PDB file of C-alpha atoms in Angstrom:
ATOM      1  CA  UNK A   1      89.248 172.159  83.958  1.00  0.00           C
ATOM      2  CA  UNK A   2      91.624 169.505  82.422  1.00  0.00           C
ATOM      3  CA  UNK A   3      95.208 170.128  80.831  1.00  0.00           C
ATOM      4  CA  UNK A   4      95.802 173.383  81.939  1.00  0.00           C
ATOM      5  CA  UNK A   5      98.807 173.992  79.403  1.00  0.00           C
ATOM      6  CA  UNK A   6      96.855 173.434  76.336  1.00  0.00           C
ATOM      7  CA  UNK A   7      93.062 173.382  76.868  1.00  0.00           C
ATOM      8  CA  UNK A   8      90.895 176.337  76.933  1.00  0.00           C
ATOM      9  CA  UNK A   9      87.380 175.869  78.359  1.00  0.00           C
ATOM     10  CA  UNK A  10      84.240 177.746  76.479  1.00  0.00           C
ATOM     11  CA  UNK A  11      83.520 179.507  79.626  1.00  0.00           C
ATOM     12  CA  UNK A  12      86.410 181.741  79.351  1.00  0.00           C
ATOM     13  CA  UNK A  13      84.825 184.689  77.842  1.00  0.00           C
ATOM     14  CA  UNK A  14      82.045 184.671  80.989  1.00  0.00           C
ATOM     15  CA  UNK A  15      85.000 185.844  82.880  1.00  0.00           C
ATOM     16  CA  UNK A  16      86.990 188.472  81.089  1.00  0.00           C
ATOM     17  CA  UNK A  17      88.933 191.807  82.209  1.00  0.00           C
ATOM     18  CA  UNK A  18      89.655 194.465  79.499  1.00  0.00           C
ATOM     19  CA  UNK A  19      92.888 195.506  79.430  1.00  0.00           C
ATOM     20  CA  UNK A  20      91.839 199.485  79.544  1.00  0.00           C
ATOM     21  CA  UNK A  21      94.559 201.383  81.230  1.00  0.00           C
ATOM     22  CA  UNK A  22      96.985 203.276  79.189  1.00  0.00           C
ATOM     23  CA  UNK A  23      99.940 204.605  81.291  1.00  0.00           C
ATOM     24  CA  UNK A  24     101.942 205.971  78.427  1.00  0.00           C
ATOM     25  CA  UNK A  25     100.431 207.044  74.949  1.00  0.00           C
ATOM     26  CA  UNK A  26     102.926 208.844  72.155  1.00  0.00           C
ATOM     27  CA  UNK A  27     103.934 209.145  68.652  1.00  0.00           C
ATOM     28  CA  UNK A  28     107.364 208.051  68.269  1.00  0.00           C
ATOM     29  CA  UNK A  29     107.860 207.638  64.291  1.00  0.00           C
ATOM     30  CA  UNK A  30     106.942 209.789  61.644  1.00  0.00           C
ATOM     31  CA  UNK A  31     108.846 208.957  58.327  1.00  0.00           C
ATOM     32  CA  UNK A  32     108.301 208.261  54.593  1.00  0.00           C
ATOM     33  CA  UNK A  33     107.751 204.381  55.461  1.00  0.00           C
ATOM     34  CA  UNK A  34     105.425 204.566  58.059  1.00  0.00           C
ATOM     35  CA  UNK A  35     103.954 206.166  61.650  1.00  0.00           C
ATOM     36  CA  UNK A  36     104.578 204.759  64.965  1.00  0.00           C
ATOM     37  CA  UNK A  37     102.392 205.240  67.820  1.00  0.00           C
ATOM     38  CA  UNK A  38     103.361 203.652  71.309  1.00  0.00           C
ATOM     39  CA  UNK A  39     101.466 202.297  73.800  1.00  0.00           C
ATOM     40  CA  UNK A  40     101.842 200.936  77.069  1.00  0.00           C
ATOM     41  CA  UNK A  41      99.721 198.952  79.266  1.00  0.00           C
ATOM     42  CA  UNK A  42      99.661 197.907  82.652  1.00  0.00           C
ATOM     43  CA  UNK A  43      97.810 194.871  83.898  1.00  0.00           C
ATOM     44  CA  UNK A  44      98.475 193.284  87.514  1.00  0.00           C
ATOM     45  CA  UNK A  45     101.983 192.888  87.979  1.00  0.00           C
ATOM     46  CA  UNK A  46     102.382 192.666  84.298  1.00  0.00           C
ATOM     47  CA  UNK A  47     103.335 195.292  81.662  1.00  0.00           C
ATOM     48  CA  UNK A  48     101.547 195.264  77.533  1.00  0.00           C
ATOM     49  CA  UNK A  49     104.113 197.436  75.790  1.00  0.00           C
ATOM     50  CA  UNK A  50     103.207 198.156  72.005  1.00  0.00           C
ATOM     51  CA  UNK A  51     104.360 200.144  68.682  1.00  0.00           C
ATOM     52  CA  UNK A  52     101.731 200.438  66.181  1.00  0.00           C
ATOM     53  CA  UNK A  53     103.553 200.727  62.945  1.00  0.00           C
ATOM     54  CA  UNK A  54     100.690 202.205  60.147  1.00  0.00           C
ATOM     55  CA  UNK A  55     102.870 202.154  57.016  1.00  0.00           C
ATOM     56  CA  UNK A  56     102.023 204.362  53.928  1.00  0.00           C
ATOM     57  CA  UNK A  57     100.471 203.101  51.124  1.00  0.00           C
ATOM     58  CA  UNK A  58      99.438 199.642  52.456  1.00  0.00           C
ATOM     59  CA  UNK A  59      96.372 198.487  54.120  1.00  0.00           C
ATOM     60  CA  UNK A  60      98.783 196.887  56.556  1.00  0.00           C
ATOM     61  CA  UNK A  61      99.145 197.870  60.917  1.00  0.00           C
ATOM     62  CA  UNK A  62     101.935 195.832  62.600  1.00  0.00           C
ATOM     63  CA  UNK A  63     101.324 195.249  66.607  1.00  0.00           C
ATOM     64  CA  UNK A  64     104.718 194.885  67.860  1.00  0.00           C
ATOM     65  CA  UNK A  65     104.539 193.532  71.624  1.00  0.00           C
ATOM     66  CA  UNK A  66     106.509 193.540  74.009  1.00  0.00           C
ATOM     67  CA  UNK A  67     104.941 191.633  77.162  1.00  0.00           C
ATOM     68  CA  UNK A  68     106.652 191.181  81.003  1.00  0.00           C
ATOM     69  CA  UNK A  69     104.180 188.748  82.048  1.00  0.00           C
ATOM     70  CA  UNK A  70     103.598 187.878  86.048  1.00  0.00           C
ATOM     71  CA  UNK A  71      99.864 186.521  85.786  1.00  0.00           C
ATOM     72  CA  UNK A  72      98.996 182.643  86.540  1.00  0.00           C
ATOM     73  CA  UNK A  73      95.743 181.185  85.000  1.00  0.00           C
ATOM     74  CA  UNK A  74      95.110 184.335  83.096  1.00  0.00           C
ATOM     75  CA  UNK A  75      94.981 183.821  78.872  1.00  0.00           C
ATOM     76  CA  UNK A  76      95.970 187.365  77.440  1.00  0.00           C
ATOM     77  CA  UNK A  77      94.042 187.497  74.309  1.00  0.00           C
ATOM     78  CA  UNK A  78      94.026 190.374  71.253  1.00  0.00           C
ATOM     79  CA  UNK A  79      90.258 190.757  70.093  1.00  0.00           C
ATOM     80  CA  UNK A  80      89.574 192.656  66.955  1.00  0.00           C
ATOM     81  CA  UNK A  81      86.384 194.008  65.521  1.00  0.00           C
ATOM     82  CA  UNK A  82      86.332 193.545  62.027  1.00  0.00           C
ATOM     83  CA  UNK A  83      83.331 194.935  59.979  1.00  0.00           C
ATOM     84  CA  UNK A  84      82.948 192.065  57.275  1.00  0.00           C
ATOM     85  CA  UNK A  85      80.175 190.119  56.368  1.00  0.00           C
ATOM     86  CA  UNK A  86      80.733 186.595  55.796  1.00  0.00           C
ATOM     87  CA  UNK A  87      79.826 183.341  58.122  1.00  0.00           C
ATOM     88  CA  UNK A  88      83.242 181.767  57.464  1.00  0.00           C
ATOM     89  CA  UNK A  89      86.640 182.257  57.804  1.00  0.00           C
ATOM     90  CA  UNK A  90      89.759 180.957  56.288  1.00  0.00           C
ATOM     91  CA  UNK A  91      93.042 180.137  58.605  1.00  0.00           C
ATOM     92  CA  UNK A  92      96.751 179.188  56.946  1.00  0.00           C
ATOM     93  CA  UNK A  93      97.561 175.866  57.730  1.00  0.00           C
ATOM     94  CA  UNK A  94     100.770 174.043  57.008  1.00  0.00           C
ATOM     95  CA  UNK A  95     101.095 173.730  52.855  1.00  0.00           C
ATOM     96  CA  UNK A  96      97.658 175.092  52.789  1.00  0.00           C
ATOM     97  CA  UNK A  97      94.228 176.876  53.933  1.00  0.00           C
ATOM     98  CA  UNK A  98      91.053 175.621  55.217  1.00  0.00           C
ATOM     99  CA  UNK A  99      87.567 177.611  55.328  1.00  0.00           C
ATOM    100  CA  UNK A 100      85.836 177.098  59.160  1.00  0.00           C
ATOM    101  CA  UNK A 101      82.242 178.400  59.744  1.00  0.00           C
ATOM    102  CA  UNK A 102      82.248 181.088  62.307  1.00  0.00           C
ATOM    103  CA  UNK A 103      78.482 180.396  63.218  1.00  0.00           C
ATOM    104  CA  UNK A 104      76.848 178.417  66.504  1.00  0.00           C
ATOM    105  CA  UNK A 105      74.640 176.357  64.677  1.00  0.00           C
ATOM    106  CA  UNK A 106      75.601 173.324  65.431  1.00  0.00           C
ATOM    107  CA  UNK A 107      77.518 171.489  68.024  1.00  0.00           C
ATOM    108  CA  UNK A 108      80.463 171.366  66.039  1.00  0.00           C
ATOM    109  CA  UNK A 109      80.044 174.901  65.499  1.00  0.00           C
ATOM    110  CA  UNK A 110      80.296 175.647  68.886  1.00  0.00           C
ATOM    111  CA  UNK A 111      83.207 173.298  69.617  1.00  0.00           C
ATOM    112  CA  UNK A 112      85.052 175.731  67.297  1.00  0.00           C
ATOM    113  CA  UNK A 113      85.382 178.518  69.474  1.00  0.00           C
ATOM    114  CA  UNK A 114      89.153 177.839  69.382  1.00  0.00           C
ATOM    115  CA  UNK A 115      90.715 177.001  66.172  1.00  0.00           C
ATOM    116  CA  UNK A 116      94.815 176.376  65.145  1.00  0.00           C
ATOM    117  CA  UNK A 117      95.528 178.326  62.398  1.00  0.00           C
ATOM    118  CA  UNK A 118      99.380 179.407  61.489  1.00  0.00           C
ATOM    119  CA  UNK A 119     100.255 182.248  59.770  1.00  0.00           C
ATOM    120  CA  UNK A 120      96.922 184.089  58.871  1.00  0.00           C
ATOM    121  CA  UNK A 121      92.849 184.105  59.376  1.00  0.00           C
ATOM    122  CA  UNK A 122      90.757 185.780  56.810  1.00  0.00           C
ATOM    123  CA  UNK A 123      87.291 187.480  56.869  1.00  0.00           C
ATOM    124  CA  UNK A 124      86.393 188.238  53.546  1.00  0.00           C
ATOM    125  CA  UNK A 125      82.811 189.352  51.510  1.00  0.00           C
ATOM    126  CA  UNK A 126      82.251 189.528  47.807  1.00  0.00           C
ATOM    127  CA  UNK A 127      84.832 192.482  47.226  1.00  0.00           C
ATOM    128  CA  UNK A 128      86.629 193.661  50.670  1.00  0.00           C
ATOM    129  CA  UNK A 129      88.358 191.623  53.516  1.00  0.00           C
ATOM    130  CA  UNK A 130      90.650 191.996  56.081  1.00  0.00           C
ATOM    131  CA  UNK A 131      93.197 189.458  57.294  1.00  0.00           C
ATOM    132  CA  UNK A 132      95.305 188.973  60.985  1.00  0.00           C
ATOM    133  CA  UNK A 133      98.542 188.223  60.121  1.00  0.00           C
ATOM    134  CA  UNK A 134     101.174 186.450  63.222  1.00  0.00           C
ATOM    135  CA  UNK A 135     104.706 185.418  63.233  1.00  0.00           C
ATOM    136  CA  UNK A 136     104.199 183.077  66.550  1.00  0.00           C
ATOM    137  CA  UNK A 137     100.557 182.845  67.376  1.00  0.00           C
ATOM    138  CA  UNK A 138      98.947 179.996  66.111  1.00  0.00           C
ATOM    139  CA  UNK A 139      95.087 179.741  68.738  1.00  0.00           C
ATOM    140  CA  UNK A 140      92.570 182.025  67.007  1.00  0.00           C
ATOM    141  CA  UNK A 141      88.901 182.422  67.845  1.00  0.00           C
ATOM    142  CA  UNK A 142      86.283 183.236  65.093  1.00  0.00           C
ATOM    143  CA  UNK A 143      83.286 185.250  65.653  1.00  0.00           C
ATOM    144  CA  UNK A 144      80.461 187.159  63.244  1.00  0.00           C
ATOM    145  CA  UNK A 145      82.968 190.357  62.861  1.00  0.00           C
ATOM    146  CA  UNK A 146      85.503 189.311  65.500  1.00  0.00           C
ATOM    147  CA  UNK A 147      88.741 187.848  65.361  1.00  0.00           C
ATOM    148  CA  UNK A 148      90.819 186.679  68.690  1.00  0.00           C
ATOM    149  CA  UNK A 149      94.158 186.046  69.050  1.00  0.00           C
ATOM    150  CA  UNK A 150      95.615 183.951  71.763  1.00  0.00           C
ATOM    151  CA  UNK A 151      98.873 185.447  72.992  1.00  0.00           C
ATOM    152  CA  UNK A 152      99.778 183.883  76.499  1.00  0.00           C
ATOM    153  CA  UNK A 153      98.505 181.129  77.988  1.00  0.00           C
ATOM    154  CA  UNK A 154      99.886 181.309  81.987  1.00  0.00           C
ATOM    155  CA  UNK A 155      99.371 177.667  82.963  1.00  0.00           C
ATOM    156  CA  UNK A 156     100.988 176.338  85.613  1.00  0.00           C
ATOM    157  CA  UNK A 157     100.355 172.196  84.964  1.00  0.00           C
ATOM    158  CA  UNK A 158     102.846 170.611  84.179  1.00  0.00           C
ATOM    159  CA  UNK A 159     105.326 173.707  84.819  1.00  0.00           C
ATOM    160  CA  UNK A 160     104.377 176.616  87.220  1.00  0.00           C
ATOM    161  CA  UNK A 161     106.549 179.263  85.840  1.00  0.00           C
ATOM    162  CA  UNK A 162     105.423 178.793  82.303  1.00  0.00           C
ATOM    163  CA  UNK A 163     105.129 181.652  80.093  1.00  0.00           C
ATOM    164  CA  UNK A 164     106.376 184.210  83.044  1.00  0.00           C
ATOM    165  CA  UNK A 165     108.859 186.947  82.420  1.00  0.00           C
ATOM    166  CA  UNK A 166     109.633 188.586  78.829  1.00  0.00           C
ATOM    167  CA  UNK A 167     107.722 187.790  75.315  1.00  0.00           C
ATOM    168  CA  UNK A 168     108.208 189.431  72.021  1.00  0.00           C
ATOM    169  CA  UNK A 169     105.425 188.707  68.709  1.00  0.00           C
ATOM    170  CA  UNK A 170     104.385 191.025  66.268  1.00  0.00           C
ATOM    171  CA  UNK A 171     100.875 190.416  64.771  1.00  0.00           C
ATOM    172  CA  UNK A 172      98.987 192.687  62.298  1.00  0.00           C
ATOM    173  CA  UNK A 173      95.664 193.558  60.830  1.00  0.00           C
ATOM    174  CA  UNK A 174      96.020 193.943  57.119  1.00  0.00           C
ATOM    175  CA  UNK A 175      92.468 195.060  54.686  1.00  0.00           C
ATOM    176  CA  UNK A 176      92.400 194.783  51.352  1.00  0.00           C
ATOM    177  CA  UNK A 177      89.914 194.522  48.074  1.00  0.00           C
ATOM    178  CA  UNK A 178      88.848 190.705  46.945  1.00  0.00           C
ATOM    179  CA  UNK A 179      89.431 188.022  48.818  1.00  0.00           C
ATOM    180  CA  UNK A 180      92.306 186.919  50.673  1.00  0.00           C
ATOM    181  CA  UNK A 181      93.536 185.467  47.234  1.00  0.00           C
ATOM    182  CA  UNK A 182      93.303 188.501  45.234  1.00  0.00           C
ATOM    183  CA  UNK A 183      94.297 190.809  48.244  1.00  0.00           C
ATOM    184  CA  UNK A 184      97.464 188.842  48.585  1.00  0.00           C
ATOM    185  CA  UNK A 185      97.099 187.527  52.121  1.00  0.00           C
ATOM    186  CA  UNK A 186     100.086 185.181  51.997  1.00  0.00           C
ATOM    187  CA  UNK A 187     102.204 187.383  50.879  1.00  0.00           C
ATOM    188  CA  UNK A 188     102.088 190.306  53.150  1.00  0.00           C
ATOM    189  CA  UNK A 189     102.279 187.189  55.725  1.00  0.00           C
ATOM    190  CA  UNK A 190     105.183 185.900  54.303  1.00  0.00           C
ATOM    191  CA  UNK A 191     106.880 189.115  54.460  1.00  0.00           C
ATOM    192  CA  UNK A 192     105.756 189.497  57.833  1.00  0.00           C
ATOM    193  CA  UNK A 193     107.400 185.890  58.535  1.00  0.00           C
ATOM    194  CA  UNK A 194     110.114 185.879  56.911  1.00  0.00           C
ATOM    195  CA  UNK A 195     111.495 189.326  56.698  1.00  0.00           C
ATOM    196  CA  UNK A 196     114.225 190.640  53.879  1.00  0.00           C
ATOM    197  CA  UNK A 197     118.048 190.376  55.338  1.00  0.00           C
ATOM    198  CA  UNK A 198     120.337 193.227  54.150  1.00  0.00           C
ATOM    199  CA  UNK A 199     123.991 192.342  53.248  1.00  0.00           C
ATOM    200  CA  UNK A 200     127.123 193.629  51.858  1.00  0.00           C
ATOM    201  CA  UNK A 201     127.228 193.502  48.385  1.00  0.00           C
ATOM    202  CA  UNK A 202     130.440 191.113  49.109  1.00  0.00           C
ATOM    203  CA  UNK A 203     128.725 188.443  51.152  1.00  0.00           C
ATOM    204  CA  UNK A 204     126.326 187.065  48.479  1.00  0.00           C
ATOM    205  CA  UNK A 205     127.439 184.484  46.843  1.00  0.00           C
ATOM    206  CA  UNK A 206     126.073 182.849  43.497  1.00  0.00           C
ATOM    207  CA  UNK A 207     123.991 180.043  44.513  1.00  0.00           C
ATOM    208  CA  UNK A 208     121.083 178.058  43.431  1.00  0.00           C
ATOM    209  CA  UNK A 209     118.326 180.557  43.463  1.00  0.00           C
ATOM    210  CA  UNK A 210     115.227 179.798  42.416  1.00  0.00           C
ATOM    211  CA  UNK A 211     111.840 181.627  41.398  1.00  0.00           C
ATOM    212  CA  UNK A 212     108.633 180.187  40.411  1.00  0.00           C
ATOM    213  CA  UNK A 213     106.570 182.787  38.315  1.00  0.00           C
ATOM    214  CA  UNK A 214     102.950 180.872  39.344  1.00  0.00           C
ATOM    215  CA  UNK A 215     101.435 183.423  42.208  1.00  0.00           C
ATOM    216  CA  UNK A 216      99.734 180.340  43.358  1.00  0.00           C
ATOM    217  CA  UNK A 217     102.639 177.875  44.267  1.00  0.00           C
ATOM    218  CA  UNK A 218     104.464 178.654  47.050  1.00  0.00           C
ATOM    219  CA  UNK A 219     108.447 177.321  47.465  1.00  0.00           C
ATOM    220  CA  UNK A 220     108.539 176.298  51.023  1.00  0.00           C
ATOM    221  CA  UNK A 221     111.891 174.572  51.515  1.00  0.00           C
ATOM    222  CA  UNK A 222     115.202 174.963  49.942  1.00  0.00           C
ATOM    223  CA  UNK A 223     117.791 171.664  51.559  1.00  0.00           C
ATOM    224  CA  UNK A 224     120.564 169.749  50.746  1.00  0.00           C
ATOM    225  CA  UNK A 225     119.815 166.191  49.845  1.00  0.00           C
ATOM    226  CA  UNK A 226     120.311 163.359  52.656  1.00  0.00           C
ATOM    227  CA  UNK A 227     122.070 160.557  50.712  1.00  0.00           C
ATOM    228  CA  UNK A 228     122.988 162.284  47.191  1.00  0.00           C
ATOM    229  CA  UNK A 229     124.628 165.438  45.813  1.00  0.00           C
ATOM    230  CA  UNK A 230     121.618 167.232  45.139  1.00  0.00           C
ATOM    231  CA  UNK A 231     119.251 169.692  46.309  1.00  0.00           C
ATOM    232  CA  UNK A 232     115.504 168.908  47.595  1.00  0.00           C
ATOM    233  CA  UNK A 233     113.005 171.829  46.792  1.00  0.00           C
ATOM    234  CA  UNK A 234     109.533 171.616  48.372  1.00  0.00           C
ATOM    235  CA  UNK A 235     106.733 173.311  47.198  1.00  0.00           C
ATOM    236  CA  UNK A 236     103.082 173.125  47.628  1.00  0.00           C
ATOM    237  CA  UNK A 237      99.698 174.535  45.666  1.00  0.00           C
ATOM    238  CA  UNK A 238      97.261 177.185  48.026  1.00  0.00           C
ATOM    239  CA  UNK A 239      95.132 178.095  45.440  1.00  0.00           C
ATOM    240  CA  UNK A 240      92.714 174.784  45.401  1.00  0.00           C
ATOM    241  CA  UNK A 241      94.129 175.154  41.420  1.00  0.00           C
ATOM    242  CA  UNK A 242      95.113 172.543  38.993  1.00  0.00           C
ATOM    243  CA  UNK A 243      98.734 174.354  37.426  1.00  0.00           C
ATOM    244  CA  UNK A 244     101.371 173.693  34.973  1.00  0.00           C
ATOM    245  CA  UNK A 245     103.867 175.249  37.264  1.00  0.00           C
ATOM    246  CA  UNK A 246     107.825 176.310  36.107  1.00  0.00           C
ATOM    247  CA  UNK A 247     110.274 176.150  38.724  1.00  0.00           C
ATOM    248  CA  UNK A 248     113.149 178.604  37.417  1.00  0.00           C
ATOM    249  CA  UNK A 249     117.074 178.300  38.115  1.00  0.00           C
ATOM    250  CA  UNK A 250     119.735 180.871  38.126  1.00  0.00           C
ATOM    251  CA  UNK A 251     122.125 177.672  38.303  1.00  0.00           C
ATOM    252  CA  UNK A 252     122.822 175.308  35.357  1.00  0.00           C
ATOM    253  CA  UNK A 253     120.356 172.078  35.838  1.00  0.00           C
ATOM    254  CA  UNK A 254     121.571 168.326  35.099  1.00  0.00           C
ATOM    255  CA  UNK A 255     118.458 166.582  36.154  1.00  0.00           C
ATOM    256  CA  UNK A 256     114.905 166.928  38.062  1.00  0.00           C
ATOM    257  CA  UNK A 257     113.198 164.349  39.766  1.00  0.00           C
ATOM    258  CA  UNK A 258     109.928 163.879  41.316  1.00  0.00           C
ATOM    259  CA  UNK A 259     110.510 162.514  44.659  1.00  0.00           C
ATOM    260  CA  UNK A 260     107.998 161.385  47.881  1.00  0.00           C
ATOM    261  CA  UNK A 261     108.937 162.566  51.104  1.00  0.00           C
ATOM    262  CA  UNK A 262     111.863 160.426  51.800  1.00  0.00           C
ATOM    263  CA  UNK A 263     113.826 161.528  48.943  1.00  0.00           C
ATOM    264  CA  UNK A 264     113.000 158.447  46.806  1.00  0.00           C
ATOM    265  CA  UNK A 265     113.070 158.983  43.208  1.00  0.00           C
ATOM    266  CA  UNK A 266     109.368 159.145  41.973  1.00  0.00           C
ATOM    267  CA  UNK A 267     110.001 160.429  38.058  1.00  0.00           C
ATOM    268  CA  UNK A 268     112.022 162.266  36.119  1.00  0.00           C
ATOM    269  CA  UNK A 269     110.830 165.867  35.019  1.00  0.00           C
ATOM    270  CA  UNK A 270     111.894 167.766  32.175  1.00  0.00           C
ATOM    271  CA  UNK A 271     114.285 170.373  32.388  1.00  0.00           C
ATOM    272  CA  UNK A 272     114.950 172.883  29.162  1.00  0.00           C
ATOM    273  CA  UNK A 273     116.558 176.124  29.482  1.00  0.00           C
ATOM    274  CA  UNK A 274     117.297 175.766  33.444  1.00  0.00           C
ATOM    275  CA  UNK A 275     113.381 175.452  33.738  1.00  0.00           C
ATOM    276  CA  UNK A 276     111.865 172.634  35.742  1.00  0.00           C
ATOM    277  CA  UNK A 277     108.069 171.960  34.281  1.00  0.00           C
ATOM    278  CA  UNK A 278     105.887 170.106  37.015  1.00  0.00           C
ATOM    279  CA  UNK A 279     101.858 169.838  37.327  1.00  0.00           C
ATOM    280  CA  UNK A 280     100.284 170.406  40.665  1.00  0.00           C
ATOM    281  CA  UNK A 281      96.583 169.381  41.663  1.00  0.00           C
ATOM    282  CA  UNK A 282      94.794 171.264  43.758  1.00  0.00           C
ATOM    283  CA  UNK A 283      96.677 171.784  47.469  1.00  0.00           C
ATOM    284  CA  UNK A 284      99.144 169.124  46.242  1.00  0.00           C
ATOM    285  CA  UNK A 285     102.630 168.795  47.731  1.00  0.00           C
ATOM    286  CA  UNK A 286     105.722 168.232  45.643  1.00  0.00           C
ATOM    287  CA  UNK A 287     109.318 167.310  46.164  1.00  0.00           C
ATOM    288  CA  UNK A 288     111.694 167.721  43.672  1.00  0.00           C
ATOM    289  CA  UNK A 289     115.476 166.044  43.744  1.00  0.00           C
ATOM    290  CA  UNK A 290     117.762 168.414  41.780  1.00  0.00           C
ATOM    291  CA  UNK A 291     121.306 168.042  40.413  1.00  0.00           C
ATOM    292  CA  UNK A 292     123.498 170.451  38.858  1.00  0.00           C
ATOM    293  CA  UNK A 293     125.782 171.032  36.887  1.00  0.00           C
TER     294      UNK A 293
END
């Protein structure tokens, strides 16, 4: 009704269209890593073309899409039945996760039919869940055994040609036992994220690598200091855990310090053996100034 770029109305689901027709339907991979099945859909003017990676030994399905997109005022949305029972559900935000109900109890409830969420949602009961995982869709909707994803928008206020032509995304459905903690959510969307890059042995080059043993602290950022020579590491607690974390270096350490956000100098940590020691409280941020040797 309003904003036609970045609102969506509740009404929207009173006037859906499945995408149902399959024009093309065929098995395309069938390795040690995984099986491929491809699928392509036709909708309007527009073509839906997927592979649906299942790889072996994982409770993990990658969606990779291609879309040629030629609809205006039409949202193209991924809905997937999920057979958990739980009333809420928990959606990656940025250095950390938030639990939303999923209920219509309440007004507020029902205002929720569109949440932001970046890169997963979780359903999860006592022992079993089962996570979406995206690597550029960030509009979910929530339901009692239902998860949406928002894929393309096709608003044309303030620009009529937005989202027309080609899109590529990838976005999976991933199960596993425990919750999204001890199923290792973030991980398999991390992976999903931020893929591994293969290189000639000859183009690595010793650097300042870092590891931090703690499964519940997450190194986000790795930059170069603004004013200083030093290195700013950013990490961040998604566990709701208080931790004595160790943030290890394969590169000889001078000095640590706790900085804020601007890079001022906070306190100094202790360093022994190339080991930074730092406490986090629950879903606290830290920034930590590092100079070498």
């Amino acid at each position: 009704m309003n904003y036609d770029a970045w609102d969506i109305d509740p009404y929207y689901v009173q006037k859906s269209y499945q995408v149902a027709q399959i024009s093309e339907a065929a098995i395309v991979e069938q390795g040690p890593i995984r099986d491929t099945i491809k699928l392509v859909r036709p909708f309007e003017q527009s073509k839906i073309t997927q592979f649906i990676h299942f790889y072996h030994g994982t409770g993990r399905i990658d969606f990779d899409t291609t879309v040629d997109w030629h609809q205006h005022h039409v949202l193209l949305k991924a809905q997937l039945p999920i057979a958990v029972n739980t009333l809420e559900a928990t959606f990656d935000i940025q250095f950390g996760n938030v639990k939303r109900a999923i209920h219509q109890n309440t007004s507020w409830d029902v205002a929720r039919f569109e949440s932001c969420g970046q890169k997963w949602v979780d359903l999860s009961e006592d022992d079993y869940g089962v996570s979406v995982l995206t690597d550029s869709k960030y509009g979910f909707s929530t339901a009692f055994q239902k998860i949406g994803i928002s894929l393309i928008k096709s608003a044309i206020d303030p620009y009529p040609e937005a989202d027309q032509g080609h899109h590529e995304f990838t976005y999976a459905l991933y199960v596993h036992e425990g919750d999204w903690k001890k199923g290792h959510t973030m991980e398999q969307a991390l992976d999903l994220n931020v893929p591994a890059i293969s290189l000639p042995a000859t183009k690595i080059a010793s650097g300042a690598f870092f590891n931090v043993p703690q499964e519940n602290i997450l190194l986000d950022t790795i930059k170069k200091a603004e004013d200083e020579e030093a290195v700013i590491i950013r990490l961040y607690e998604y566990y709701n855990r208080r931790t004595q974390a160790v943030i290890e270096s394969q590169q000889s350490i001078q000095r640590a310090v706790l900085c804020n956000l601007l890079e001022e100098n906070e306190e100094e940590l202790h360093v022994e053996a190339n080991q930074i020691h730092v406490a986090f409280a629950p879903y606290e941020v830290q920034t930590i100034k590092i100079f070498f040797e």
